[in-house]
Structure formats: structure tokens, C-alpha cells
Coordinates of C-alpha atoms and ligand atoms in Angstrom, one line a residue:
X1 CA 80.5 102.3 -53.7
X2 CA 81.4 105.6 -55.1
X3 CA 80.2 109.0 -52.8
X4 CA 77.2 110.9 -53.4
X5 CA 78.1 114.7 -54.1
X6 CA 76.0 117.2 -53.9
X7 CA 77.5 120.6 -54.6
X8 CA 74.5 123.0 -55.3
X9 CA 72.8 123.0 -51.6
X10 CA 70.0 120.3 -51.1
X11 CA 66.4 122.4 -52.3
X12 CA 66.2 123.4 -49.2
X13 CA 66.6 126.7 -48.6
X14 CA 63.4 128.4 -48.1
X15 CA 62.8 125.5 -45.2
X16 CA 65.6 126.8 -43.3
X17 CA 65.4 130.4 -43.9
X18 CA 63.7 131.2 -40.9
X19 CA 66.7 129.6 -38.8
X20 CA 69.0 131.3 -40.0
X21 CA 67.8 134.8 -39.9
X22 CA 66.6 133.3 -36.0
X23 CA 70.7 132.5 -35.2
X24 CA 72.5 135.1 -37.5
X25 CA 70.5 138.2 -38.3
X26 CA 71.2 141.1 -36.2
X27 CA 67.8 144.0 -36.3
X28 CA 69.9 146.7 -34.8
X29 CA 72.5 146.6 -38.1
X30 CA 70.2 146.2 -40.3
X31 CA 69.1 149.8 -38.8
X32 CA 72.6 151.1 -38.5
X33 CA 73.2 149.9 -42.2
X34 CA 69.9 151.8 -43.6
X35 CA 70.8 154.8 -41.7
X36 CA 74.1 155.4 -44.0
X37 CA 76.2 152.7 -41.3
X38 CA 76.3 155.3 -38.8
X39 CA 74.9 155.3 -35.0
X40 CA 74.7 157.9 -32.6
X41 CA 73.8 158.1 -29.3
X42 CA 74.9 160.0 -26.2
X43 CA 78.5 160.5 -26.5
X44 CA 78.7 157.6 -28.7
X45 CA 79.2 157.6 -32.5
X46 CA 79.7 154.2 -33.9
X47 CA 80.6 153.9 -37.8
X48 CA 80.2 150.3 -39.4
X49 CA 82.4 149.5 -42.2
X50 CA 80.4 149.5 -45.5
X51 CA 81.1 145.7 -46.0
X52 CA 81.6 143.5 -43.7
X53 CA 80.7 139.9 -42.5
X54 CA 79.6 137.3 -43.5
X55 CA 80.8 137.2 -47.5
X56 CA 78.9 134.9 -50.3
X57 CA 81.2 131.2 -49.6
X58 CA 80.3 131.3 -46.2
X59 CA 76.8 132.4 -46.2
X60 CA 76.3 129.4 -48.9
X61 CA 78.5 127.0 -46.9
X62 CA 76.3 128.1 -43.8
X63 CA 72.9 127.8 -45.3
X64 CA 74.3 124.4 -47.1
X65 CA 74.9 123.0 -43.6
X66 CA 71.5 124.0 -42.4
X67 CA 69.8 122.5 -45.3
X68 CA 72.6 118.7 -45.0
X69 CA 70.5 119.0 -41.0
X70 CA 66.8 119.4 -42.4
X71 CA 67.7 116.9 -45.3
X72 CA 68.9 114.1 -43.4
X73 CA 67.8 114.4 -39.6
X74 CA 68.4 110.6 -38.8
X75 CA 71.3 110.3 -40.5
X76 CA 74.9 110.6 -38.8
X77 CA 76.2 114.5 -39.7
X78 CA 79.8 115.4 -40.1
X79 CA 81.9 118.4 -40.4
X80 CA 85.4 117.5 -41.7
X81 CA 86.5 120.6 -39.3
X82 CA 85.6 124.1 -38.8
X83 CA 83.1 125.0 -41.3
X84 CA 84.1 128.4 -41.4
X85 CA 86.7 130.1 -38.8
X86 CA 84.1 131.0 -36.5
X87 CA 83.8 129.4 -33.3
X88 CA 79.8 130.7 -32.6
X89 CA 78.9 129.1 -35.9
X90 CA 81.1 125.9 -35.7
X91 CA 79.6 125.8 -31.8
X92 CA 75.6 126.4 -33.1
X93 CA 76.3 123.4 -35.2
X94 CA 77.9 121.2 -32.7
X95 CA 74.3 122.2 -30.5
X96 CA 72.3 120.7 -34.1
X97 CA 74.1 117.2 -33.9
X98 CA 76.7 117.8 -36.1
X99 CA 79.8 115.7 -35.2
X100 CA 83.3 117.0 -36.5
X101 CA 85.8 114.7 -37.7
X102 CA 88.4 116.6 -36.3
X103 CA 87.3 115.8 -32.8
X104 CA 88.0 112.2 -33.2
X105 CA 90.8 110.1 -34.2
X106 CA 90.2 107.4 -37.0
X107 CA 86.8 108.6 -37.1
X108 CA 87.2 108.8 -41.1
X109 CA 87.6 105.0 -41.4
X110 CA 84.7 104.3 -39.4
X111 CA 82.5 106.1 -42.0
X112 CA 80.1 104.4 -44.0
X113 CA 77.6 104.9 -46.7
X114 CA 75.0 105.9 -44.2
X115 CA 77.1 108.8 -42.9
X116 CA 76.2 112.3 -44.2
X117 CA 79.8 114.7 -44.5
X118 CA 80.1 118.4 -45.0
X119 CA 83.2 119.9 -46.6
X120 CA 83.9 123.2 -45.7
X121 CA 84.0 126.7 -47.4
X122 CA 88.1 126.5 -48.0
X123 CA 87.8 123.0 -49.1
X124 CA 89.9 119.9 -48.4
X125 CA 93.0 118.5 -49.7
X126 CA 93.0 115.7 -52.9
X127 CA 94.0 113.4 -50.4
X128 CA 91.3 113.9 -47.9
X129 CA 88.9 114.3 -50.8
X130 CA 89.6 110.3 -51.7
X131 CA 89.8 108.8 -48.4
X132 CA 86.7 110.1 -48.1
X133 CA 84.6 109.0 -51.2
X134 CA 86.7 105.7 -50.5
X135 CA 84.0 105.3 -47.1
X136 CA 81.3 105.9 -49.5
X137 CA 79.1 108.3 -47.3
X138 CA 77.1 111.2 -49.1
X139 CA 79.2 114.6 -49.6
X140 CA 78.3 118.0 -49.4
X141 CA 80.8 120.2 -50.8
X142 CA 80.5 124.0 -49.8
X143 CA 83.7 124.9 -51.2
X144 CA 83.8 128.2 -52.6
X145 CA 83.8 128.9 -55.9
X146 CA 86.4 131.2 -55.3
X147 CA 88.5 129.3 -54.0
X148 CA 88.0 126.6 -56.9
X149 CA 89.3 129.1 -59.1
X150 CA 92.4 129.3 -57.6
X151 CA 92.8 125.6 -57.4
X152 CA 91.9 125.5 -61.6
X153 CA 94.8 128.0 -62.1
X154 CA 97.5 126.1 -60.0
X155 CA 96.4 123.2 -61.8
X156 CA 97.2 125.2 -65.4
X157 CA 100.5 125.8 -63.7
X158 CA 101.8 122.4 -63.0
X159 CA 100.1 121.2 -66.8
X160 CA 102.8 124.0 -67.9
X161 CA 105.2 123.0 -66.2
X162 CA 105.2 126.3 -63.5
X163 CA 106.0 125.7 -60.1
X164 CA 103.0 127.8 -57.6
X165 CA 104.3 130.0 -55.8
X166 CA 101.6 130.5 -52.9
X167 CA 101.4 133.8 -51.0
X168 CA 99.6 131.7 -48.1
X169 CA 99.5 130.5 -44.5
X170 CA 100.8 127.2 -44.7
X171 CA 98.9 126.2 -42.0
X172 CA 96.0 127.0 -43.5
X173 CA 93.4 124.7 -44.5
X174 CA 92.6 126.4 -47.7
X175 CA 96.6 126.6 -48.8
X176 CA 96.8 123.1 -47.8
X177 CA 94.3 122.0 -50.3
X178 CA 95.1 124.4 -52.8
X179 CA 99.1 123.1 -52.6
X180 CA 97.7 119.5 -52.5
X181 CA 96.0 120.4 -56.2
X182 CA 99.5 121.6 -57.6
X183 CA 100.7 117.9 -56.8
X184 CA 98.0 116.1 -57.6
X185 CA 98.9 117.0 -61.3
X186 CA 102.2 116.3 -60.9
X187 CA 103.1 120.4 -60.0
X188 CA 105.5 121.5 -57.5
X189 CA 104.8 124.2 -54.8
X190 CA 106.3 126.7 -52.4
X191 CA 104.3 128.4 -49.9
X192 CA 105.6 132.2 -48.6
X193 CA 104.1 133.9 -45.3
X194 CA 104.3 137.3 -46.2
X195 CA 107.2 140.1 -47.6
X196 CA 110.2 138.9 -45.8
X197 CA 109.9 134.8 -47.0
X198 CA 109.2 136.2 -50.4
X199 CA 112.2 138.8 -50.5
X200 CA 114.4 135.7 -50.0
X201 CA 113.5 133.4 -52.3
X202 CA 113.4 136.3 -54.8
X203 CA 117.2 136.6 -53.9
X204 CA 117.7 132.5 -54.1
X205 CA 116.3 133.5 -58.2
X206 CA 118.3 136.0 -58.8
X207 CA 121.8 134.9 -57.1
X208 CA 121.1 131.2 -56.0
X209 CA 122.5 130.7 -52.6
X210 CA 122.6 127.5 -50.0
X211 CA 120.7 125.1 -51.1
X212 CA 120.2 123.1 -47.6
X213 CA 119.3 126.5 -45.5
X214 CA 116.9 127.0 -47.8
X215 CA 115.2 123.7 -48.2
X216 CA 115.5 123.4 -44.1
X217 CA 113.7 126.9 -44.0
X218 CA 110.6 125.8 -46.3
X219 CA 110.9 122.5 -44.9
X220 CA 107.4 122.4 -44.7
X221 CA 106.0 124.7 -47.2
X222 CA 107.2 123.0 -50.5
X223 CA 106.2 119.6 -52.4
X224 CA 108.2 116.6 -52.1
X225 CA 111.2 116.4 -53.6
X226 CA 111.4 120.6 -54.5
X227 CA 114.7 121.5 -55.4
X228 CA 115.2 125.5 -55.4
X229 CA 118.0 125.1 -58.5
X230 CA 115.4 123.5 -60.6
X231 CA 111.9 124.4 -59.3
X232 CA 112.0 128.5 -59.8
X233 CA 113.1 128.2 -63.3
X234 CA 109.3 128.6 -64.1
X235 CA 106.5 129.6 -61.9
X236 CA 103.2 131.1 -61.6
X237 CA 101.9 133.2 -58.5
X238 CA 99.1 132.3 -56.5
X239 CA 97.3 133.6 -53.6
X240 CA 95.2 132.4 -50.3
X241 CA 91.9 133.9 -51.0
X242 CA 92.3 135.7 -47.5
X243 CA 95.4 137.4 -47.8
X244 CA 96.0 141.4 -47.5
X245 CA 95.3 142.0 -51.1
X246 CA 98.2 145.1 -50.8
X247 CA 100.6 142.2 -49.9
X248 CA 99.6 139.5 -52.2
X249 CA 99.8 142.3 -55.1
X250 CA 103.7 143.3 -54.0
X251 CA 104.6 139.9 -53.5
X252 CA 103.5 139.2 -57.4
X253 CA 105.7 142.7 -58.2
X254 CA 108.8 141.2 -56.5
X255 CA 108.9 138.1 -57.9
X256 CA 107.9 139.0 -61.2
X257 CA 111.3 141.5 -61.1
X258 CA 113.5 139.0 -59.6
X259 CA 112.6 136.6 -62.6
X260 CA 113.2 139.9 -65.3
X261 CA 116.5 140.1 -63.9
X262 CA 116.9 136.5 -63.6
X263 CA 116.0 135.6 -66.8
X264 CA 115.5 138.4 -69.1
X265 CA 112.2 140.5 -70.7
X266 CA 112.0 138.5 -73.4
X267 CA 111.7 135.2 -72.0
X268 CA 109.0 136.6 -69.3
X269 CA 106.0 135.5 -70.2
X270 CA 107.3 131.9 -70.3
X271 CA 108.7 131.8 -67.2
X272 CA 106.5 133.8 -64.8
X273 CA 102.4 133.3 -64.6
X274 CA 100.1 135.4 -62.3
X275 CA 96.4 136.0 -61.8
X276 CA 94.6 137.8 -58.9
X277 CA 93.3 135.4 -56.6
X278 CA 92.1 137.2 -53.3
X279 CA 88.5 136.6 -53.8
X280 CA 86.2 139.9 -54.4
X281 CA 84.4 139.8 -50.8
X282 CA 88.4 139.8 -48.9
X283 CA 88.8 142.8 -51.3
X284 CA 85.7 144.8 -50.5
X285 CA 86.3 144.3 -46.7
X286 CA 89.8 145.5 -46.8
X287 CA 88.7 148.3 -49.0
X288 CA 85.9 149.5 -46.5
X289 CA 88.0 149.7 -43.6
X290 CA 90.8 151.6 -45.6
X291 CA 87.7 153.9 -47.1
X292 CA 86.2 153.8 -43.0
X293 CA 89.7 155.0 -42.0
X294 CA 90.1 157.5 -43.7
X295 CA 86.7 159.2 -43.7
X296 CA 86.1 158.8 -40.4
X297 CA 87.3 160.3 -37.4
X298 CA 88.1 157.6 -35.4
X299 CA 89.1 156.8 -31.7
X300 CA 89.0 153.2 -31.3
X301 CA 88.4 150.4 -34.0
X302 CA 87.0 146.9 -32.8
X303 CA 86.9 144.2 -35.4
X304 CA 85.1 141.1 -35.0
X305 CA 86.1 137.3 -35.5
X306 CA 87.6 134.1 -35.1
X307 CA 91.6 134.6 -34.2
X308 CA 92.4 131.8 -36.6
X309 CA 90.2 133.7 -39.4
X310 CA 92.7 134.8 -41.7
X311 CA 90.7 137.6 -43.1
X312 CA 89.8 139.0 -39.9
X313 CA 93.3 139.5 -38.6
X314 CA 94.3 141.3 -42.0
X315 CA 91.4 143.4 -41.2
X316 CA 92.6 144.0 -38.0
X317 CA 96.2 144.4 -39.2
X318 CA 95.1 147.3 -41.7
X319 CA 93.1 149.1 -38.4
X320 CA 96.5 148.7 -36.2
X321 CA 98.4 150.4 -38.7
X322 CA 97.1 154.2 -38.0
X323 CA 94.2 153.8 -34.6
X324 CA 94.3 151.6 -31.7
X325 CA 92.9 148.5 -32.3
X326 CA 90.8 144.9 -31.1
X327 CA 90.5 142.4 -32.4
X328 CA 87.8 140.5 -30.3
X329 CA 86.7 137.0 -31.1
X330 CA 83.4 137.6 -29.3
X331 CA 81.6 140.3 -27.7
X332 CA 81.8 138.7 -24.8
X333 CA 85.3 140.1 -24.9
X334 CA 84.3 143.2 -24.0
X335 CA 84.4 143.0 -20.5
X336 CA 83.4 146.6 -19.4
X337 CA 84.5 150.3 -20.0
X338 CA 88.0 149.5 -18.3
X339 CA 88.8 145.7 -19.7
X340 CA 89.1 143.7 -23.1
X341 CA 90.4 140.5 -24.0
X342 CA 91.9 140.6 -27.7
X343 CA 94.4 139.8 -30.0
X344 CA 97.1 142.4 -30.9
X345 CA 97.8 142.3 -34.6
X346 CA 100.9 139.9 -35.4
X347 CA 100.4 138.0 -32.4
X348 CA 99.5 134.7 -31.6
X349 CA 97.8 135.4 -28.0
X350 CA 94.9 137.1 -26.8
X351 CA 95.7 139.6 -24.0
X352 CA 93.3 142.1 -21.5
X353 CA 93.9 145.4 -22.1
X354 CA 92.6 148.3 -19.9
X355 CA 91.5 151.6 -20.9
X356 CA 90.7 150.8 -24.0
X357 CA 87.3 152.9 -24.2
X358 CA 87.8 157.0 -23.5
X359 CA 85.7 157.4 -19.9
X360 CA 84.3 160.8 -20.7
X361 CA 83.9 162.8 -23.9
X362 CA 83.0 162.0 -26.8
X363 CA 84.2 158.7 -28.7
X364 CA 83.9 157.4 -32.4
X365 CA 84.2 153.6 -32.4
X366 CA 84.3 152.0 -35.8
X367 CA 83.8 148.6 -36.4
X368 CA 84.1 145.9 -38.9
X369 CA 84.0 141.8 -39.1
X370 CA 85.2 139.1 -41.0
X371 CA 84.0 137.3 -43.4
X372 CA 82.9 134.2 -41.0
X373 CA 81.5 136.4 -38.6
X374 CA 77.8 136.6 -38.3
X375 CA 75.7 139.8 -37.9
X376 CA 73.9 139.1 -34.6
X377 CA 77.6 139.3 -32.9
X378 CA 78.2 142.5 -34.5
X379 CA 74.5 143.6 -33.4
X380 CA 75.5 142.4 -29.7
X381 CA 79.0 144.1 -29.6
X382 CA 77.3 147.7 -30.6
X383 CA 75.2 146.7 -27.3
X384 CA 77.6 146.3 -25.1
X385 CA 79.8 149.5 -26.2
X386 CA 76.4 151.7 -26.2
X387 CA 75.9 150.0 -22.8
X388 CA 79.4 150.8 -21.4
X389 CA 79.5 154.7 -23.1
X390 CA 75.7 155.8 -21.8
Ligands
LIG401 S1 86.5 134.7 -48.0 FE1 86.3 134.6 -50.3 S2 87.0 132.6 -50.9 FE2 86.7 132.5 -48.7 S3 84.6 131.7 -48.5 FE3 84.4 134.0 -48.5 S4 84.0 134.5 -50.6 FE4 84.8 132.4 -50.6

């Protein structure tokens, strides 16, 4: 029997409201925010971003998850994974009774009609997509519309015959799905981390070069069978939603020169395809904290969310740039005046730095969040630093 879908929330959302204001809202930046995002007190300044947290797709994909536990509270719940990169959301659903997929192996092909499965804000892959309506359990789909649009674009590319190029984390759950949609229509993808993977295989266009080092290089960041000789005679530029939008833009510049002088002006527009897909909500984040930093005065920037949130480390990659910088998964990383845990920008491991808040004087903290990072831990971080300064 073919999967229920339902893909416009359940008609429950005034029901469960109330609980989510109760776990997410935070009183004290909803103050901060009506008071032009600025808090003072003692020798403490703290400036909030002027967007930041939870965007649209998650909220929806948050309050659709709420309304899949009010719907159906005797039915079995499932995440496929991580709902959003968050882990004090993903953990406040675990504490509802919602099981993850993720946490246990085969668990798909024990699924049944009965069963009750939430797909997540960045979506799944084609292939996960029909192993699960295969089971025949009820689906709720909060992938974000955003991210829908980028999978309709890749999907013009491979009908035209233009291989995606995906600025994207290839790890990602999001690029997975959106490279799965390329194939699925019989496209071809290559997936490039940032500047550097891009500059070369604008230099494989332009010159060619060795075939195998390339192939062994994007070993697993192209569709089967890609051949670089063949497979960048055409393409069309695509983008993770959560990419540093500065990035995503050069990386469209680059390759859309190296095909110019590859193949010519005139024979541009069939050959190279490009649309903006970093969704608005990444954009106004990155844009707040560039506006923050430049307006502002400040000491010490603290930016909130999950280390495996790609948005929240470009956030926190734009704030290491030009101030000292934390990226802190939790308040709780805040350990006291002297200590935090983070994660430096670029790296892969959180550390404990000391020193990190100015012992006398006066200080300017600013602070921003990702998009999958709820207000209350904003609200609790600005606690602990007013804590700490007075
Ligand atoms: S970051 Fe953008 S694409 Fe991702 S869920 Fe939020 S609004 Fe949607």
C-alpha cells in the first residue's frame, strides 16, 4: 500500500502553540529585540544580530513535528535523523517519544503501515524517499520549500542535459538529496567544498588535466560513472541552501569564466546555467552579522548552534574573520568568566579556551544563532554572560 503524505502540517497548530512558545520562546529577547536588539547593563553591552535563529523551514518543520506528536499519540513516531541540526531540539523530541531511524540499524524495513515518519527540513534522498513509501507508513514531509526549489532546478539541468555543479558539503544531508535528484532524472553531479575544489576543476575546463587524480579526488562527490572529459561540457551551478552566500556567488563567477574561456561568449548561455539558491533566511543572517560588525563596536562575538549546522559555522566563520570568536553549541559552554568550550572556525573539534571574556572594563558582546537554533538558548546564554560580567 502506497504512503500517506502529508506535506502542509496536520490542522494542528493552534493545539500545540502553547508548547512550543513553553520549550522555545525566550521573554528576555523578545525584550532585547523591542528595545532596538541592544542590552545594557553594568559593564555589559550585549548587541543581538537583527536576524537570527530559528528561520521559516525550521520553525515549520518544528511546529510540523509537534503537531505528527498531538496527531497520532499511540502511534509509533519517527525521525528519519536529526530534524534540524540542533541537538536541544532533536533531544526535546527524543524526551516526546519520538524514535530516530538513525539510531537503529534495519529499523526502515521493520516499518509498517502503522508507523508515523517525519522527514526533515533538508529532506531525504530519492532513494530513501522510496524505501520508505515501499513500508507503507504515513509521511510527514517538512522539507523546505526552499530547498525544493533547488532540487526543481537541478532537475531542469539534467532534462537539458547540464551536469550540477553543487557548491555543497557532500556530507551533508541536504546535498545528498539534492545530488540524488540530479540522478534520479538521469543528470550527473559534482559536489565542490568551497574556493579551492572549485578553482581546480575550473582549471580541468579550461586545460583538461589527469583524468584518474581527478576522479580519485571527487571520488565521492560525483554520480556514477562521471567522466570530467565529457561531464563539464555543459553544466548549471547549484548551491546548498546554507552556504556563505559571498562564496556560493564567486564560485558561480569562476566557473562561469572558466567555461567563457573554455568555450567561447557566444556559446554561453548553452553551456553554463545558474540561479541563486542560498535560501533568503541564510542570506539575512549573514547579512546581520556583516551589518552587526560593522556598526557595532565589538569585543567578543558568541554565535549559537549545532557544530554540524552548516549555517551556523558560516556565521561563525564571517565573525572570525575581523573579532574573536565562539562558536558555542550550548550555553552550557560557557563555563565561567575564565573558560569556554567552542569550536574555532574551520575546525572540526571543540576546544576550552580561557580568557575569553575581558575581567574588568567595559565589554560589547554581540551575538547571533543559526537558523536551528531556538530563542530560549539565546535567552539563557545572555544569562550566563550578564551573570559572569556583573
Ligand atoms: S536554512 Fe533556509 S533552506 Fe534551510 S530550512 Fe531554513 S529556510 Fe529552509
Amino acid at each position: 500500500m502506497p504512503s500517506l503524505i502529508f506535506r502542509k502540517g496536520l490542522d494542528l497548530k493552534n493545539a500545540v502553540a502553547g508548547m512550543l512558545a513553553e520549550n522555545y520562546h525566550s521573554t528576555i529577547v523578545d525584550r532585547i529585540k523591542a528595545d532596538d536588539f541592544t542590552y545594557h547593563t553594568g559593564r555589559l553591552t550585549i548587541h543581538l544580530a537583527r536576524e537570527f535563529g530559528f528561520c521559516y523551514g525550521v520553525d515549520r518543520a518544528v511546529d510540523y513535528a509537534y503537531q505528527t506528536r498531538e496527531r497520532f499519540p499511540y502511534r509509533a513516531v519517527y525521525l528519519t535523523g536529526e530534524i534540524i541540526h540542533n541537538p536541544h531540539v532533536n533531544e526535546k523530541l527524543r524526551s516526546m517519544g519520538i524514535r530516530f531511524l538513525s539510531d537503529e540499524a534495519g529499523s526502515v524495513d521493520r516499518l509498517g503501515p502503522d508507523d508515523v515518519v517525519i522527514l526533515p527540513a533538508f529532506g531525504v534522498t530519492v532513494a530513501q524517499l522510496q524505501q520508505l513509501d515501499s513500508r507503507g507508513c504515513t509521511l510527514i514531509d517538512t522539507t523546505c520549500g526552499s530547498v525544493l526549489n533547488v532540487w526543481k532546478n537541478v532537475r531542469r539541468y539534467a532534462d537539458n542535459g547540464h551536469t550540477a555543479i553543487i557548491h555543497g558539503k557532500v556530507w551533508h544531508e541536504e546535498t545528498q538529496a539534492t545530488a540524488s535528484h540530479a540522478v534520479s532524472y538521469g543528470g550527473k553531479y559534482l559536489v565542490v567544498l568551497d574556493h579551492r575544489e572549485a578553482s581546480a576543476v575550473c582549471d580541468y575546463i579550461r586545460r583538461g588535466g589527469d583524468r584518474d587524480a581527478f576522479l580519485n579526488h571527487f571520488a565521492n562527490a560525483v554520480s556514477p560513472g562521471f567522466d570530467p572529459d565529457r561531464d563539464l561540457q555543459h553544466i548549471g551551478l547549484a548551491n546548498q541552501t546554507t552556504m556563505l552566500m559571498s562564496e556560493s556567488l564567486e564560485i558561480g563567477d569562476m566557473f562561469q569564466a572558466a567555461m567563457r574561456e573554455k568555450y567561447g561568449d557566444s556559446d554561453l548561455a548553452n553551456r553554463y546555467q545558474a540561479f541563486d539558491t542560498i535560501c533568503t533566511a541564510t542570506q539575512d543572517r549573514q547579512d546581520a552579522v556583516v551589518a552587526l560588525l560593522k556598526d557595532k563596536s565589538i569585543d567578543v562575538m558568541i554565535v549559537i548552534g549545532g557544530y554540524n549546522s552548516s549555517n551556523t559555522c558560516n556565521l561563525a566563520r564571517i565573525c572570525a574573520a575581523s573579532r574573536p570568536t565562539f562558536h558555542i553549541a550550548d550555553p552550557d559552554c560557557l563555563v565561567s568568566p575564565h573558560e569556554v568550550r567552542h569550536r574555532p572556525a574551520g575546525s572540526k573539534q571543540e576546544v576550552t579556551a580561557t580568557g575569553w571574556l575581558p575581567p574588568s572594563g567595559d565589554v560589547v558582546v554581540g551575538l547571533t544563532s543559526g537558523a536551528s537554533t531556538p530563542d530560549n538558548l539565546v535567552g539563557a546564554a545572555i544569562a550566563k554572560i550578564e551573570a559572569f560580567c556583573n
